[in-house]
Amino acid sequence: MRRLNSLAFTMCSLLAMCAGGFMSATAAQADTVSTGNAPPLRFVSYNICGNMCTDAKGYDNQRRIDTVVDEATVGTWGADQIFLQEVCRPQYDAIEQKLAPLGFHGLYTATLPGKGATAGKDAVCGGADYGMAVLARGPVTDTKVLDLTAGDEAEPIKSPCVKNYAQSRGNWACSVHLYWKNDATLREAEARTLAAQTAEWEKAGIPVVLGGDFNDQPRSAALSTFYDTGIGDGGQGSFLEADETDKDRFTTACAPSRSRCRSGDATFGQRKIDYLFLSARDFKGVKADVLPLDTKVSDHRLLRGAAYWADCGPLDPGAGRVFRRDAAGGLFRYAGRPDGGVTGACKVGTGWNMMRSVAHDGNTVLAVDKAGTLWRYPAELDTGTYSGGTRVQVSSGWQTMDTLLAPGDFSGDGRPDAIGRDTAGDLWLYRGSADGGFAAPVKIGNGWQIYTALLAPGDFSGDGRPDLIGRDVAGDLWLYKGDGSGGYAPRQKIGNGWQTYTALTAPGDLDGDGLPDLAGRDGAGDLWSFPGDGKGGYGPRKKIGNGYPAGELMF
């Protein structure tokens, strides 16, 4: 909602918000989301009102800046993308500067340049530019400012957009502010222009996120342009809206049995006019919550949204996958596809930079922390994520080990085992116990310090027993066939030239042919798969990805 001094009293009277202060709608109940229970993709939309909306005594510019910045911190919300409307350029500059150390990049566009913003009594930003902004965590590879102006608006209607890698996946993200005056025809025209552009991106296979003040209610004609056809209620677009699943806010037009509705918690007075739209083909599991009104910041309430990528969530234990830990400690999973490639990144954990060694066996991850404690992380059944809420301490004393492997049942007793290599090059077997822990280690080999990488690929040789693989300093690859009782046969060379790979992993069956495969990241950050042949060898390599940073842990 656009505020100018000359309109403030009229608007407050019409919306019953200004008798003794702004009226605050109650907070959402059934779908209240927090950093602990929200899906991993996080968004924020906030109309922060420039330097208007409150009386001179109530306005707190620093609080306004700090409120936005705080939404990006992991302990508060950990937003990946932030959409701002009615923001003064100095406010944006301060916010961007504070968010830069967190990896954010942004785009600002002025709808009222500084000269126009000071005209007459409608000064909005004290001589500075007034406009819109979008800020995104991670690399920005392209930018675009959409002109949505239909022709008769009092000022240009613009939408700044960035092409960004949100949690390692490319998408377009746009901040939106449709026309505020009581002219639905103009808003409908602006909405159609915006939808036409987003349709081009979606047709090209690029996910889209729209956040902003649409200045209309959920069942308006302008909003029909965005709600996807699957929601019913006249939806004509291709988007999910983050708060459409909040049953506490379903209107009488929505049957209680429905899971989605064109409704949501109020963001401005008693009305919902702020939205987070996510392309329905690319996202799922949307949730949202609206924070209590803070009159020292805005007369809008801050809207939080969260979602999963559509192909994320629980994974079949037998499916192949590659894990990557980024520099910030985020854990990402890339599931195998029938063509031998991998899906886009699914964020499945945070705080993993505290772990020094990590391995996986199906949906279970084993990790050794910096103190040498071994933890087991079963995947969350509903989300496929790994958190402190599911982990179980298994044992301690692993600080002497520089490598951790999860080979499955290496000893042949029907229980999953663990293998560790110590700094002297000795190999130790930890047999799984009935209580889910491990028995005391048994030394099963020495001289393994010659290997710069060790893998536990499963039954790579096709004899029904888990095997081990090592890469030596010359880049030769060696197979050790497991004997099914905790030992292994003499090594046999199965490849060379593997020194070009800065990380190796045993992903399981990536291509779905029932045979375990291998994968490696080269010095350029490209990811390659090597399909196992079920006989102890592998087929020609296939490039399945790029942009995997050197130095990051992969397993």
Coordinates of C-alpha atoms in Angstrom, one line a residue:
M1 CA 0.0 0.0 0.0
R2 CA 1.5 3.4 -1.0
R3 CA 1.4 6.0 1.7
L4 CA 1.5 9.7 1.2
N5 CA 0.9 12.3 4.0
S6 CA -2.2 13.6 2.3
L7 CA -3.8 10.2 2.2
A8 CA -2.9 9.0 5.7
F9 CA -5.9 10.1 7.6
T10 CA -8.4 9.0 5.0
M11 CA -6.9 5.6 4.7
C12 CA -6.8 5.1 8.4
S13 CA -10.4 6.1 8.8
L14 CA -11.5 3.7 6.0
L15 CA -9.6 0.8 7.3
A16 CA -10.3 1.4 11.0
M17 CA -6.6 1.3 11.9
C18 CA -5.8 4.6 13.5
A19 CA -8.0 5.0 16.6
G20 CA -5.2 5.1 19.2
G21 CA -2.8 3.3 16.9
F22 CA -2.9 0.7 14.2
M23 CA -5.2 -2.3 14.8
S24 CA -3.3 -5.5 14.8
A25 CA -4.8 -8.7 13.4
T26 CA -4.2 -11.8 15.5
A27 CA -1.3 -14.1 14.6
A28 CA -1.7 -17.3 12.7
Q29 CA -2.2 -20.4 14.8
A30 CA -2.5 -23.7 13.0
D31 CA 0.4 -23.2 10.6
T32 CA 2.7 -21.2 12.9
V33 CA 6.1 -21.8 11.5
S34 CA 9.5 -21.4 13.0
T35 CA 13.1 -22.1 12.2
G36 CA 12.6 -25.5 13.8
N37 CA 9.7 -26.8 11.8
A38 CA 9.6 -24.8 8.5
P39 CA 10.7 -26.2 5.2
P40 CA 14.3 -25.3 4.3
L41 CA 13.7 -22.6 1.6
R42 CA 12.9 -19.4 3.4
F43 CA 11.4 -16.1 2.1
V44 CA 10.4 -12.7 3.5
S45 CA 8.2 -10.0 2.1
Y46 CA 7.8 -6.7 3.9
N47 CA 6.5 -3.3 2.9
I48 CA 8.6 -1.1 5.2
C49 CA 6.9 2.3 4.3
G50 CA 9.9 4.4 3.4
N51 CA 9.9 6.9 6.3
M52 CA 6.1 7.2 6.4
C53 CA 3.4 5.2 8.1
T54 CA 4.0 6.3 11.7
D55 CA 4.1 9.7 13.5
A56 CA 7.5 11.3 13.8
K57 CA 7.9 10.2 17.4
G58 CA 7.1 6.5 16.7
Y59 CA 9.4 6.1 13.6
D60 CA 12.6 4.2 14.3
N61 CA 14.7 3.9 11.1
Q62 CA 17.4 1.8 12.7
R63 CA 14.8 -0.6 14.0
R64 CA 13.4 -0.9 10.5
I65 CA 16.8 -1.8 9.1
D66 CA 17.7 -4.2 11.9
T67 CA 14.3 -6.0 11.6
V68 CA 15.0 -6.8 7.9
V69 CA 18.6 -7.8 8.6
D70 CA 17.5 -10.0 11.5
E71 CA 15.3 -12.1 9.2
A72 CA 18.4 -13.3 7.3
T73 CA 20.1 -14.7 10.4
V74 CA 19.9 -18.5 10.8
G75 CA 18.7 -18.2 14.4
T76 CA 15.8 -16.0 13.5
W77 CA 14.5 -17.1 10.1
G78 CA 17.4 -17.7 7.8
A79 CA 15.8 -16.1 4.8
D80 CA 17.1 -17.0 1.4
Q81 CA 15.3 -14.2 -0.4
I82 CA 13.9 -10.9 0.9
F83 CA 11.4 -8.7 -1.0
L84 CA 11.0 -5.1 0.1
Q85 CA 8.5 -2.5 -1.0
E86 CA 8.4 1.3 -0.2
V87 CA 12.0 1.4 0.7
C88 CA 14.2 4.5 0.7
R89 CA 17.6 4.1 -1.0
P90 CA 19.6 4.9 2.2
Q91 CA 17.7 2.2 4.0
Y92 CA 18.4 -0.3 1.2
D93 CA 22.1 0.6 1.2
A94 CA 22.3 0.0 4.9
I95 CA 20.5 -3.3 4.7
E96 CA 22.6 -4.5 1.8
Q97 CA 25.8 -3.6 3.6
K98 CA 24.8 -5.6 6.6
L99 CA 23.6 -8.6 4.6
A100 CA 26.7 -8.8 2.4
P101 CA 28.8 -10.8 4.9
L102 CA 25.9 -13.4 4.8
G103 CA 26.3 -13.8 1.1
F104 CA 23.5 -11.6 0.0
H105 CA 23.3 -9.6 -3.3
G106 CA 20.5 -7.3 -4.2
L107 CA 18.8 -5.0 -6.8
Y108 CA 17.2 -1.7 -6.1
T109 CA 14.9 0.3 -8.4
A110 CA 13.5 3.7 -7.8
T111 CA 9.8 4.4 -8.5
L112 CA 10.1 8.0 -7.3
P113 CA 13.6 9.4 -7.9
G114 CA 15.0 11.7 -5.2
K115 CA 13.9 14.9 -7.0
G116 CA 10.3 13.8 -7.4
A117 CA 10.1 12.4 -3.9
T118 CA 10.5 15.8 -2.3
A119 CA 7.8 17.5 -4.3
G120 CA 5.4 19.4 -2.1
K121 CA 4.1 17.9 1.1
D122 CA 4.4 14.3 -0.2
A123 CA 8.1 14.0 0.6
V124 CA 8.7 10.2 1.1
C125 CA 12.4 9.7 1.6
G126 CA 13.7 13.1 2.5
G127 CA 15.2 13.8 -0.9
A128 CA 16.5 10.3 -1.5
D129 CA 15.1 7.7 -4.0
Y130 CA 12.0 5.8 -3.0
G131 CA 11.3 2.4 -4.5
M132 CA 11.6 -1.4 -4.4
A133 CA 14.2 -4.0 -3.7
V134 CA 15.0 -7.7 -3.8
L135 CA 17.9 -9.3 -1.9
A136 CA 19.0 -12.9 -2.4
R137 CA 21.5 -15.1 -0.6
G138 CA 24.0 -16.6 -3.0
P139 CA 25.2 -15.7 -6.5
V140 CA 23.2 -13.4 -8.7
T141 CA 23.8 -14.2 -12.4
D142 CA 21.3 -11.8 -14.1
T143 CA 19.0 -8.9 -13.2
K144 CA 16.0 -7.3 -14.8
V145 CA 13.6 -4.5 -13.9
L146 CA 10.1 -5.1 -15.2
D147 CA 8.0 -2.1 -16.2
L148 CA 4.4 -3.1 -15.2
T149 CA 2.9 0.4 -15.7
A150 CA -0.4 0.2 -17.5
G151 CA -0.6 3.9 -18.4
D152 CA -2.6 5.9 -16.0
E153 CA -0.8 5.3 -12.7
A154 CA 0.4 8.3 -10.7
E155 CA 4.0 6.8 -10.7
P156 CA 5.8 4.0 -12.5
I157 CA 5.0 0.5 -11.4
K158 CA 8.3 -1.4 -11.5
S159 CA 9.4 -4.8 -10.3
P160 CA 13.2 -5.5 -9.7
C161 CA 14.1 -9.2 -10.4
V162 CA 17.3 -11.2 -9.8
K163 CA 18.3 -14.5 -11.2
N164 CA 19.7 -16.2 -8.2
Y165 CA 21.0 -19.5 -7.0
A166 CA 18.8 -20.2 -3.9
Q167 CA 20.3 -23.1 -2.1
S168 CA 22.2 -24.0 -5.2
R169 CA 19.3 -23.9 -7.7
G170 CA 18.7 -21.1 -10.2
N171 CA 15.5 -19.1 -10.1
W172 CA 14.1 -15.7 -10.8
A173 CA 12.9 -13.7 -7.8
C174 CA 10.9 -10.4 -8.1
S175 CA 9.7 -7.8 -5.7
V176 CA 6.2 -6.7 -6.5
H177 CA 4.1 -3.6 -5.7
L178 CA 0.9 -3.3 -7.7
Y179 CA -0.9 0.0 -7.9
W180 CA -2.4 1.2 -4.6
K181 CA -5.3 3.4 -5.6
N182 CA -8.8 2.1 -5.9
D183 CA -8.5 1.1 -9.6
A184 CA -8.7 -2.7 -10.0
T185 CA -8.5 -2.3 -13.8
L186 CA -4.9 -1.0 -13.6
R187 CA -3.9 -3.7 -11.1
E188 CA -5.3 -6.4 -13.4
A189 CA -3.4 -5.0 -16.3
E190 CA -0.2 -4.9 -14.3
A191 CA -0.7 -8.5 -13.1
R192 CA -1.2 -9.7 -16.6
T193 CA 2.1 -8.1 -17.7
L194 CA 4.0 -9.6 -14.8
A195 CA 2.4 -13.1 -15.4
A196 CA 3.4 -12.9 -19.1
Q197 CA 7.0 -12.5 -18.1
T198 CA 7.0 -15.2 -15.4
A199 CA 5.4 -17.6 -17.9
E200 CA 8.4 -17.1 -20.2
W201 CA 10.8 -18.0 -17.4
E202 CA 8.7 -21.0 -16.4
K203 CA 8.5 -22.2 -20.0
A204 CA 12.3 -22.1 -20.0
G205 CA 12.3 -24.4 -16.9
I206 CA 13.3 -21.6 -14.5
P207 CA 11.5 -21.5 -11.1
V208 CA 10.0 -18.2 -10.1
V209 CA 9.3 -16.5 -6.7
L210 CA 7.2 -13.3 -6.4
G211 CA 7.0 -11.4 -3.1
G212 CA 5.3 -8.2 -2.4
D213 CA 2.4 -5.9 -1.7
F214 CA -0.2 -6.7 -4.4
N215 CA -2.7 -4.2 -3.0
D216 CA -5.6 -6.5 -3.5
Q217 CA -7.3 -9.4 -1.6
P218 CA -7.0 -13.1 -2.5
R219 CA -10.2 -13.5 -4.4
S220 CA -9.7 -10.4 -6.6
A221 CA -9.4 -10.6 -10.4
A222 CA -5.8 -9.4 -10.2
L223 CA -4.8 -12.2 -7.9
S224 CA -6.6 -14.8 -10.1
T225 CA -3.7 -14.2 -12.5
F226 CA -1.3 -15.9 -10.1
Y227 CA -3.1 -18.6 -8.1
D228 CA -2.7 -21.9 -10.0
T229 CA -5.6 -23.6 -11.6
G230 CA -5.3 -26.5 -9.2
I231 CA -6.6 -24.5 -6.3
G232 CA -9.9 -23.9 -7.9
D233 CA -11.8 -20.7 -6.9
G234 CA -11.1 -19.2 -10.3
G235 CA -7.3 -19.5 -10.2
Q236 CA -5.9 -19.0 -13.7
G237 CA -2.1 -18.9 -13.0
S238 CA 0.7 -21.2 -12.1
F239 CA 1.7 -20.3 -8.6
L240 CA 1.3 -21.6 -5.1
E241 CA 0.8 -18.9 -2.4
A242 CA 2.7 -19.5 0.8
D243 CA -0.2 -18.9 3.2
E244 CA -2.9 -20.8 1.2
T245 CA -2.6 -23.8 3.5
D246 CA -3.4 -21.9 6.8
K247 CA -6.8 -23.5 7.7
D248 CA -7.3 -21.1 10.5
R249 CA -7.7 -18.4 7.9
F250 CA -9.9 -20.2 5.5
T251 CA -12.9 -18.2 4.6
T252 CA -16.5 -19.5 4.5
A253 CA -16.0 -20.1 0.7
C254 CA -13.4 -22.8 1.6
A255 CA -14.7 -26.2 2.8
P256 CA -12.8 -27.5 5.9
S257 CA -11.9 -30.7 3.9
R258 CA -9.8 -28.7 1.5
S259 CA -6.0 -28.4 1.9
R260 CA -5.7 -25.1 0.0
C261 CA -7.7 -21.9 -0.2
R262 CA -7.4 -18.4 -1.6
S263 CA -7.2 -16.9 1.8
G264 CA -4.5 -16.2 4.4
D265 CA -3.6 -14.2 7.5
A266 CA -4.1 -10.4 7.4
T267 CA -1.0 -8.3 6.5
F268 CA -2.5 -4.8 6.4
G269 CA -5.2 -4.0 8.9
Q270 CA -7.8 -6.7 8.6
R271 CA -6.9 -7.6 5.0
K272 CA -4.4 -9.8 3.3
I273 CA -2.7 -7.8 0.5
D274 CA 0.9 -9.1 0.8
Y275 CA 1.9 -12.4 -0.8
L276 CA 4.6 -14.8 -1.6
F277 CA 3.9 -16.7 -4.8
L278 CA 6.1 -19.7 -5.9
S279 CA 5.8 -21.5 -9.2
A280 CA 3.7 -24.6 -8.6
R281 CA 5.7 -26.9 -10.8
D282 CA 8.9 -26.2 -8.9
F283 CA 7.9 -26.0 -5.2
K284 CA 5.8 -27.9 -2.7
G285 CA 4.9 -28.0 1.0
V286 CA 4.4 -24.2 1.2
K287 CA 3.8 -22.6 4.6
A288 CA 3.6 -19.0 5.8
D289 CA 3.2 -17.0 8.9
V290 CA 2.6 -13.3 9.6
L291 CA 4.4 -11.6 12.4
P292 CA 2.7 -9.2 14.9
L293 CA 2.4 -5.6 13.8
D294 CA 5.4 -3.4 14.7
T295 CA 4.2 0.2 14.4
K296 CA 7.8 1.5 14.8
V297 CA 8.6 -0.1 11.5
S298 CA 5.5 -0.3 9.3
D299 CA 1.7 -0.5 9.1
H300 CA 2.2 -3.8 7.2
R301 CA 3.0 -7.0 9.0
L302 CA 6.0 -8.9 7.9
L303 CA 5.2 -12.1 5.9
R304 CA 7.4 -15.1 6.2
G305 CA 7.1 -18.0 3.8
A306 CA 8.8 -21.4 3.4
A307 CA 8.7 -24.3 0.9
Y308 CA 10.5 -27.4 -0.4
W309 CA 11.8 -27.8 -3.9
A310 CA 9.2 -30.1 -5.6
D311 CA 11.7 -33.0 -6.0
C312 CA 12.9 -32.8 -2.4
G313 CA 11.6 -34.7 0.6
P314 CA 12.0 -38.3 1.8
L315 CA 14.1 -40.5 -0.5
D316 CA 13.9 -44.3 -1.0
P317 CA 16.7 -45.9 1.1
G318 CA 18.0 -47.7 -2.0
A319 CA 18.1 -44.6 -4.2
G320 CA 21.5 -43.2 -5.1
R321 CA 22.5 -39.8 -3.9
V322 CA 25.4 -37.4 -3.5
F323 CA 25.8 -35.2 -0.5
R324 CA 27.6 -31.9 -0.4
R325 CA 28.5 -29.6 2.6
D326 CA 29.0 -26.0 1.7
A327 CA 31.3 -23.5 3.4
A328 CA 28.5 -22.3 5.7
G329 CA 27.8 -25.8 7.0
G330 CA 24.7 -26.4 4.9
L331 CA 24.1 -30.0 3.9
F332 CA 22.7 -30.6 0.4
R333 CA 21.5 -33.8 -1.2
Y334 CA 21.4 -34.6 -4.9
A335 CA 19.3 -37.6 -5.8
G336 CA 20.1 -39.9 -8.7
R337 CA 18.0 -39.9 -11.8
P338 CA 17.3 -42.7 -14.3
D339 CA 19.5 -41.1 -16.9
G340 CA 22.5 -41.3 -14.5
G341 CA 22.4 -37.6 -13.6
V342 CA 21.3 -36.0 -10.4
T343 CA 18.4 -33.8 -9.3
G344 CA 18.9 -30.2 -8.2
A345 CA 20.1 -29.5 -4.7
C346 CA 17.9 -30.3 -1.8
K347 CA 19.0 -28.6 1.5
V348 CA 18.7 -31.3 4.2
G349 CA 20.6 -29.8 7.1
T350 CA 22.4 -26.9 8.7
G351 CA 25.4 -26.6 11.1
W352 CA 27.3 -29.4 9.5
N353 CA 30.6 -27.5 9.5
M354 CA 31.1 -28.9 13.1
M355 CA 31.6 -32.3 11.6
R356 CA 35.1 -33.5 10.5
S357 CA 34.1 -36.8 8.9
V358 CA 30.8 -37.9 7.3
A359 CA 29.5 -41.0 5.5
H360 CA 26.1 -42.3 4.5
D361 CA 24.4 -45.7 4.3
G362 CA 21.1 -45.3 2.5
N363 CA 19.0 -42.8 4.4
T364 CA 21.3 -42.9 7.5
V365 CA 24.2 -40.5 7.9
L366 CA 27.1 -41.1 10.2
A367 CA 29.2 -38.2 11.3
V368 CA 32.2 -37.6 13.6
D369 CA 32.3 -34.1 15.2
K370 CA 35.4 -32.1 16.1
A371 CA 35.6 -33.7 19.6
G372 CA 35.7 -37.2 18.1
T373 CA 32.1 -38.2 18.9
L374 CA 30.3 -40.4 16.4
W375 CA 26.7 -39.6 15.7
R376 CA 24.0 -41.4 13.8
Y377 CA 21.5 -39.2 11.9
P378 CA 18.4 -41.1 10.6
A379 CA 16.6 -39.0 8.0
E380 CA 13.4 -37.3 9.2
L381 CA 10.5 -39.5 7.9
D382 CA 8.4 -36.6 6.7
T383 CA 11.1 -34.3 5.2
G384 CA 14.2 -36.4 4.5
T385 CA 16.3 -33.9 6.4
Y386 CA 18.9 -34.4 9.1
S387 CA 18.7 -32.5 12.3
G388 CA 19.8 -32.6 16.0
G389 CA 16.3 -33.8 16.8
T390 CA 16.9 -37.2 15.3
R391 CA 20.6 -37.8 15.9
V392 CA 21.8 -40.4 18.3
Q393 CA 25.3 -40.5 20.0
V394 CA 26.9 -43.8 19.1
S395 CA 30.4 -43.7 20.5
S396 CA 33.5 -41.5 21.2
G397 CA 37.2 -41.6 20.7
W398 CA 37.1 -41.1 16.9
Q399 CA 39.5 -38.2 17.0
T400 CA 42.3 -40.5 15.9
M401 CA 40.5 -41.4 12.7
D402 CA 40.9 -39.4 9.5
T403 CA 38.4 -41.3 7.5
L404 CA 34.9 -42.7 8.2
L405 CA 33.2 -45.3 6.0
A406 CA 29.6 -46.7 6.2
P407 CA 30.0 -50.0 4.2
G408 CA 26.7 -51.6 5.2
D409 CA 27.0 -55.2 6.6
F410 CA 30.7 -55.7 6.0
S411 CA 31.0 -58.5 8.7
G412 CA 28.1 -60.6 7.4
D413 CA 26.1 -60.7 10.7
G414 CA 23.1 -58.8 9.3
R415 CA 23.9 -55.4 10.9
P416 CA 25.4 -52.3 9.4
D417 CA 29.0 -51.7 10.3
A418 CA 31.4 -48.8 10.3
I419 CA 35.0 -48.6 9.2
G420 CA 37.6 -46.0 10.3
R421 CA 41.2 -45.4 9.1
D422 CA 43.5 -43.9 11.7
T423 CA 46.3 -41.4 11.1
A424 CA 48.8 -44.2 11.1
G425 CA 47.1 -45.9 8.1
D426 CA 45.5 -48.7 10.1
L427 CA 42.0 -49.9 9.1
W428 CA 39.5 -50.7 11.9
L429 CA 36.2 -52.5 11.7
Y430 CA 33.3 -51.5 14.1
R431 CA 30.7 -54.3 13.9
G432 CA 27.2 -53.1 14.4
S433 CA 25.5 -54.2 17.6
A434 CA 21.9 -55.1 18.3
D435 CA 21.2 -51.8 20.2
G436 CA 22.2 -49.7 17.1
G437 CA 25.7 -49.0 18.4
F438 CA 29.1 -50.6 17.5
A439 CA 31.3 -53.2 19.2
A440 CA 34.9 -52.5 20.1
P441 CA 37.0 -51.9 17.0
V442 CA 39.0 -54.7 15.4
K443 CA 42.0 -54.0 13.3
I444 CA 41.6 -55.4 9.8
G445 CA 44.5 -53.8 7.9
N446 CA 47.5 -51.5 7.8
G447 CA 49.3 -49.5 5.2
W448 CA 46.2 -47.7 4.1
Q449 CA 47.8 -44.3 4.4
I450 CA 48.9 -44.6 0.8
Y451 CA 45.3 -43.7 -0.3
T452 CA 44.2 -40.2 -0.7
A453 CA 40.6 -41.3 -0.9
L454 CA 38.7 -44.3 0.4
L455 CA 35.2 -45.4 -0.7
A456 CA 32.6 -48.0 0.5
P457 CA 30.6 -48.5 -2.7
G458 CA 28.6 -51.5 -1.5
D459 CA 28.7 -54.6 -3.6
F460 CA 30.8 -53.3 -6.5
S461 CA 32.0 -56.7 -7.7
G462 CA 28.6 -58.4 -7.8
D463 CA 29.3 -61.2 -5.4
G464 CA 26.7 -60.1 -2.8
R465 CA 29.3 -58.7 -0.4
P466 CA 30.3 -55.1 0.3
D467 CA 33.6 -54.0 -1.1
L468 CA 36.2 -51.2 -0.5
I469 CA 37.9 -48.9 -3.0
G470 CA 41.0 -46.8 -2.6
R471 CA 42.7 -44.2 -4.8
D472 CA 46.5 -43.8 -4.3
V473 CA 48.7 -40.8 -4.8
A474 CA 49.4 -41.7 -8.4
G475 CA 45.7 -41.6 -9.2
D476 CA 45.3 -45.4 -9.5
L477 CA 42.0 -47.0 -8.3
W478 CA 42.1 -50.2 -6.4
L479 CA 39.3 -52.6 -5.5
Y480 CA 39.3 -54.7 -2.3
K481 CA 36.5 -57.3 -2.5
G482 CA 34.9 -57.9 0.8
D483 CA 34.9 -61.6 2.0
G484 CA 31.6 -61.3 3.9
S485 CA 33.1 -61.8 7.3
G486 CA 34.9 -58.5 8.0
G487 CA 38.0 -59.0 5.8
Y488 CA 38.9 -58.5 2.1
A489 CA 40.8 -60.1 -0.7
P490 CA 44.0 -58.8 -2.1
R491 CA 43.6 -55.6 -4.1
Q492 CA 43.2 -55.4 -7.8
K493 CA 43.7 -52.3 -10.0
I494 CA 40.5 -51.2 -11.7
G495 CA 41.5 -47.7 -13.0
N496 CA 44.0 -44.9 -13.4
G497 CA 44.0 -41.1 -14.0
W498 CA 41.8 -40.5 -10.9
Q499 CA 44.2 -37.9 -9.5
T500 CA 42.2 -35.3 -11.5
Y501 CA 39.4 -35.5 -9.0
T502 CA 39.4 -33.4 -5.9
A503 CA 36.6 -35.4 -4.3
L504 CA 35.4 -38.9 -4.8
T505 CA 32.1 -40.4 -3.5
A506 CA 30.3 -43.7 -3.6
P507 CA 26.7 -42.6 -4.3
G508 CA 25.1 -46.0 -4.6
D509 CA 22.9 -46.7 -7.6
L510 CA 22.6 -43.3 -9.3
D511 CA 21.0 -44.5 -12.5
G512 CA 18.6 -47.0 -11.1
D513 CA 20.0 -50.1 -12.9
G514 CA 20.5 -51.9 -9.6
L515 CA 24.3 -51.6 -9.6
P516 CA 26.4 -49.2 -7.4
D517 CA 28.2 -46.4 -9.2
L518 CA 31.1 -44.0 -8.5
A519 CA 31.2 -40.2 -8.8
G520 CA 34.0 -37.6 -8.8
R521 CA 34.4 -33.8 -8.8
D522 CA 37.2 -32.5 -10.8
G523 CA 39.3 -29.3 -10.3
A524 CA 37.0 -27.2 -12.5
G525 CA 34.0 -28.1 -10.2
D526 CA 32.4 -30.5 -12.7
L527 CA 30.7 -33.6 -11.4
W528 CA 31.1 -36.9 -13.2
S529 CA 29.4 -40.3 -12.7
F530 CA 31.0 -43.7 -13.5
P531 CA 28.3 -46.4 -13.9
G532 CA 29.3 -49.6 -12.2
D533 CA 29.2 -52.7 -14.3
G534 CA 28.4 -55.1 -11.4
K535 CA 31.7 -57.0 -12.0
G536 CA 34.1 -54.7 -10.2
G537 CA 34.6 -52.2 -13.1
Y538 CA 32.8 -49.2 -14.5
G539 CA 31.7 -47.7 -17.8
P540 CA 32.8 -44.4 -19.4
R541 CA 32.3 -41.3 -17.3
K542 CA 29.4 -39.0 -17.8
K543 CA 29.2 -35.3 -16.8
I544 CA 26.2 -34.8 -14.5
G545 CA 26.8 -31.3 -13.1
N546 CA 29.0 -28.3 -12.7
G547 CA 29.5 -25.5 -10.2
Y548 CA 30.5 -27.8 -7.3
P549 CA 33.1 -25.7 -5.4
A550 CA 36.5 -27.1 -4.8
G551 CA 37.3 -27.7 -1.2
E552 CA 33.8 -28.6 -0.1
L553 CA 33.2 -32.0 1.4
M554 CA 31.3 -34.5 -0.7
F555 CA 30.3 -38.0 0.3

